[in-house]
PDB file of C-alpha atoms in Angstrom:
ATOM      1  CA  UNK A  23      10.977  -7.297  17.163  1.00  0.00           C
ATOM      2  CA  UNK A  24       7.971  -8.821  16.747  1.00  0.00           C
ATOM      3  CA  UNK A  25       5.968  -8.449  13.289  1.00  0.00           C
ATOM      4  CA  UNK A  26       3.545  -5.647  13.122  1.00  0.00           C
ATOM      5  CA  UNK A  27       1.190  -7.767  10.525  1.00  0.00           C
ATOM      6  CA  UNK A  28       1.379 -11.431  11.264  1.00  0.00           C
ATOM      7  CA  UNK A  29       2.578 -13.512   8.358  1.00  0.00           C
ATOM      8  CA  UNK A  30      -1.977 -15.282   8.876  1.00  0.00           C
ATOM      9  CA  UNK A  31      -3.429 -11.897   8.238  1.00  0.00           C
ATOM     10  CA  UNK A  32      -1.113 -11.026   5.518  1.00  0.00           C
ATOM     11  CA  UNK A  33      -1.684 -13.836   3.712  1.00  0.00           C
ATOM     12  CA  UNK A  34      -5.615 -13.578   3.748  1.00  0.00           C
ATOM     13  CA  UNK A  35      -5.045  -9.751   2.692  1.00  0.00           C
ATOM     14  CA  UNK A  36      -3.398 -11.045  -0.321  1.00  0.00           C
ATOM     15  CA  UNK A  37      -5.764 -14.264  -0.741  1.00  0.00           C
ATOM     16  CA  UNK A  38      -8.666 -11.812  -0.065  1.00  0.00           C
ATOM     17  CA  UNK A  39      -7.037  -9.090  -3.216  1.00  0.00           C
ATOM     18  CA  UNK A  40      -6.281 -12.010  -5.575  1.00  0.00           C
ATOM     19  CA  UNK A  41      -9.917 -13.362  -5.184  1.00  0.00           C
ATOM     20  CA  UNK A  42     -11.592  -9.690  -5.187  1.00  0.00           C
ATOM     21  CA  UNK A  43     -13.000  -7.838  -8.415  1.00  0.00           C
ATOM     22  CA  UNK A  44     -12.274  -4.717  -7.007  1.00  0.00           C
ATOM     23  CA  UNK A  45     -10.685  -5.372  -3.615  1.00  0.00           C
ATOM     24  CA  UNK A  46     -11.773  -4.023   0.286  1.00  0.00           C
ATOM     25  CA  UNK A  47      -9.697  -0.906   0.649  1.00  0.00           C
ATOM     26  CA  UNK A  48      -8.504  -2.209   4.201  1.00  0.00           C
ATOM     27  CA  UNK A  49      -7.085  -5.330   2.129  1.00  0.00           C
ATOM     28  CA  UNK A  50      -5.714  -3.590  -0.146  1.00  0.00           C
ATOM     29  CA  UNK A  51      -4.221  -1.735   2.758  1.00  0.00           C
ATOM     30  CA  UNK A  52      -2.795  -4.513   4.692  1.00  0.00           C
ATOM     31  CA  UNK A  53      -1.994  -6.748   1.930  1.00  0.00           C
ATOM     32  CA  UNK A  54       0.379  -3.403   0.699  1.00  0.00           C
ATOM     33  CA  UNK A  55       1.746  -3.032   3.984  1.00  0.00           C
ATOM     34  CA  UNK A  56       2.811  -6.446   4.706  1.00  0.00           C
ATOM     35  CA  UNK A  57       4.421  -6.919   1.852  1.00  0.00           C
ATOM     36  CA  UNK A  58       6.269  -3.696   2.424  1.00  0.00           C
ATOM     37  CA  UNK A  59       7.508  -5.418   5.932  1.00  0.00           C
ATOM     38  CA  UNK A  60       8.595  -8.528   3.886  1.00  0.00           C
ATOM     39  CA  UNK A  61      10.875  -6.156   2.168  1.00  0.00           C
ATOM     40  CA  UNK A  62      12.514  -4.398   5.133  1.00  0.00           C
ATOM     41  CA  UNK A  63      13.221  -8.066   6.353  1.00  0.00           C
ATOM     42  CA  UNK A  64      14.983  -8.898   3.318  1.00  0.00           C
ATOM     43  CA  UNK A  65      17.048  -6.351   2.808  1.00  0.00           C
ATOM     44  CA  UNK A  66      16.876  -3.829   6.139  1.00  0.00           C
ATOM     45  CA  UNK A  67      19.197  -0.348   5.446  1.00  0.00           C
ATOM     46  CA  UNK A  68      18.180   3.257   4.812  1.00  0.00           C
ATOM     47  CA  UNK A  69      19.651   4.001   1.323  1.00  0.00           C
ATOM     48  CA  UNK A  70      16.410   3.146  -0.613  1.00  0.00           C
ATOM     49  CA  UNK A  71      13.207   4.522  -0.046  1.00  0.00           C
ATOM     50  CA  UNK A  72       9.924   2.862  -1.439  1.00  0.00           C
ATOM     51  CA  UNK A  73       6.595   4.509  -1.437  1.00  0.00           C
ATOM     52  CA  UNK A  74       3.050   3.008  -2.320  1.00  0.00           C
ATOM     53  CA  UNK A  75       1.003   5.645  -2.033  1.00  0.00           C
ATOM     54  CA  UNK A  76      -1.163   6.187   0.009  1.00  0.00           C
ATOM     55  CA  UNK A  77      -0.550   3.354   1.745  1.00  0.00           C
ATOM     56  CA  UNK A  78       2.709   3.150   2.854  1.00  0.00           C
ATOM     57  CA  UNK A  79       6.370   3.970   2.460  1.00  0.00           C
ATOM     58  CA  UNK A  80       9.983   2.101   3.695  1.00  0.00           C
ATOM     59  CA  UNK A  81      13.615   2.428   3.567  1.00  0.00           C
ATOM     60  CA  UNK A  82      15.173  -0.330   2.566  1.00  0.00           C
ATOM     61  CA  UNK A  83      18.817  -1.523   1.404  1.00  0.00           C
ATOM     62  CA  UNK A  84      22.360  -1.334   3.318  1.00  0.00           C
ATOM     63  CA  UNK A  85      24.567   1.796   2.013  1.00  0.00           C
ATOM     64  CA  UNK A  86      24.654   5.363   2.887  1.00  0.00           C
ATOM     65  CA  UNK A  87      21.769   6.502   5.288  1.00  0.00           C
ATOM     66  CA  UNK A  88      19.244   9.559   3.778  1.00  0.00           C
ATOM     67  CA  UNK A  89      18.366  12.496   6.300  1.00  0.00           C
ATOM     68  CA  UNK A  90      17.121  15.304   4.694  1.00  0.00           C
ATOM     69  CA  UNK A  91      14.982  16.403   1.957  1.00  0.00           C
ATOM     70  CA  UNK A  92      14.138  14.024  -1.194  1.00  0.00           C
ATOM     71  CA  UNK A  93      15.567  11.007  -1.239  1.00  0.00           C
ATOM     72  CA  UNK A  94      18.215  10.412  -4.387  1.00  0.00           C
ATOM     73  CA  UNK A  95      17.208   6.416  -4.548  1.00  0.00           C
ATOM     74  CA  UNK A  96      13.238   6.329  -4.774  1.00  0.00           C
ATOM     75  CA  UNK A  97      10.924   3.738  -5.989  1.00  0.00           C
ATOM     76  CA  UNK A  98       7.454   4.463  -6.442  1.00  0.00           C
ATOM     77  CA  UNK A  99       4.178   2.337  -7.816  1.00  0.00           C
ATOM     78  CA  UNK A 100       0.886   2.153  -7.190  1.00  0.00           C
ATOM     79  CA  UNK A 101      -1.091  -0.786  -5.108  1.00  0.00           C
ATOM     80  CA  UNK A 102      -1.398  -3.345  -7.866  1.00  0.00           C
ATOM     81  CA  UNK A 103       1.742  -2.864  -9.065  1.00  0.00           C
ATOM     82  CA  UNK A 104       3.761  -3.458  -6.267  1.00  0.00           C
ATOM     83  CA  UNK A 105       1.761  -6.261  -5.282  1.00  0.00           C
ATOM     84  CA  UNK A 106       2.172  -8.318  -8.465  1.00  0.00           C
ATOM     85  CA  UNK A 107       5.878  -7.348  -8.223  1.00  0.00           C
ATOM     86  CA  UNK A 108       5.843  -8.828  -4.711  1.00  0.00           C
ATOM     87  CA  UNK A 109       3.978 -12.120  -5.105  1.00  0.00           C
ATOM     88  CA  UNK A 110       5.967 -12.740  -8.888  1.00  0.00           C
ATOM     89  CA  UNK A 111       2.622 -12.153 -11.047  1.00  0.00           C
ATOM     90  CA  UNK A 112       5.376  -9.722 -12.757  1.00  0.00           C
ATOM     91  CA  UNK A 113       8.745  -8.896 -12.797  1.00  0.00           C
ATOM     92  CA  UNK A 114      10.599  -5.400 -12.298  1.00  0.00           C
ATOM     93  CA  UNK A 115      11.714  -5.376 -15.807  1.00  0.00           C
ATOM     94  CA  UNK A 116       8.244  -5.790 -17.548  1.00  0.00           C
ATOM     95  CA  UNK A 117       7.023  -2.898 -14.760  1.00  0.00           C
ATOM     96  CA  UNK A 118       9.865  -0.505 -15.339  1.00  0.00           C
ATOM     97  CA  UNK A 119       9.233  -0.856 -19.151  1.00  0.00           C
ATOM     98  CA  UNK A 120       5.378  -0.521 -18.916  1.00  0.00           C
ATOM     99  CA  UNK A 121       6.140   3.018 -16.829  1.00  0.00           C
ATOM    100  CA  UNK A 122       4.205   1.908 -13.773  1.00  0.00           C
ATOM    101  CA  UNK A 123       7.053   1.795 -11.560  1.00  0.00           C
ATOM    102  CA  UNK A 124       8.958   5.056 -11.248  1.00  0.00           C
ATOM    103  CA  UNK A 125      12.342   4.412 -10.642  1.00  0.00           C
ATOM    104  CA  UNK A 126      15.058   7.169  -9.873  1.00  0.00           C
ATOM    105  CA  UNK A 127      18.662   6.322  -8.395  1.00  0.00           C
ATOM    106  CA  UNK A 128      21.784   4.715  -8.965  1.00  0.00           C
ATOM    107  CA  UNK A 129      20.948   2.017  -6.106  1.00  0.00           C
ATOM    108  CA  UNK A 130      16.591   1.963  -6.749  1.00  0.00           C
ATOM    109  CA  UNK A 131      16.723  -1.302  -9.033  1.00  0.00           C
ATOM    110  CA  UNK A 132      15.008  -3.642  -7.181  1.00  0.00           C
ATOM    111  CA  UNK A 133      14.816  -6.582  -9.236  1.00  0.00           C
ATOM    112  CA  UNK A 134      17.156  -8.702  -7.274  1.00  0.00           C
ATOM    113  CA  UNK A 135      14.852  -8.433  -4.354  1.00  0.00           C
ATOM    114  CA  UNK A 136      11.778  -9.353  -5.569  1.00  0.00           C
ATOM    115  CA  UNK A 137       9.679 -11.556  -5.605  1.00  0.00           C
ATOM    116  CA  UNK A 138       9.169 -11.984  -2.188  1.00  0.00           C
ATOM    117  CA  UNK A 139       7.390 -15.162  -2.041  1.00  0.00           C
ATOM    118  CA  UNK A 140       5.118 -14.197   0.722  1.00  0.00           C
TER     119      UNK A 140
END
């Protein structure tokens, strides 16, 4: 399956965030998003789900599949976050601690999956 943001434009979404003051929402956007396909490529599965808000949201990690209702493993941060977590400006530890990252779930550390080195 073919990748729905090409590893060119998500690299200038992330050049183009880095090198922003305050960064084009559609960057912001895609650079969120493609990093968010980086991690269902590493670790594909259904037992984790991760939302950006409002960007985007994915399941991610092998184990039990979720159907219905809230999801017991859930990550959630917001744009900036997730993108320094991605690209290794900061780790999952220092973001957990800080309270940006809302982690809830015996299998929603994600630490060993990160960075991503996009």
């Amino acid at each position: 399956m073919p990748r729905a943001i090409t590893t060119e434009v998500g690299r200038a979404a992330l050049a183009a965030v880095r090198d922003a003051g305050t960064p084009a929402r559609t960057d912001l956007a895609t650079a969120v998003r493609y990093l968010l396909q980086l991690l269902t490529e590493k670790a594909p599965g259904n037992t984790v789900e991760v939302r950006i808000p409002p960007f985007g949201a994915v399941q991610v990690v092998q184990g039990p599949r979720h159907t219905r209702g809230t999801p017991p493993n859930v990550v959630e941060t917001d744009a900036a976050t997730w993108i320094a977590l991605a690209t290794g400006a900061e780790t999952w530890p220092q973001a957990v601690a800080s309270g940006r990252v809302h982690a809830s779930g015996s299998r929603a550390d994600l630490a060993n999956l990160l960075p991503l080195n996009p």
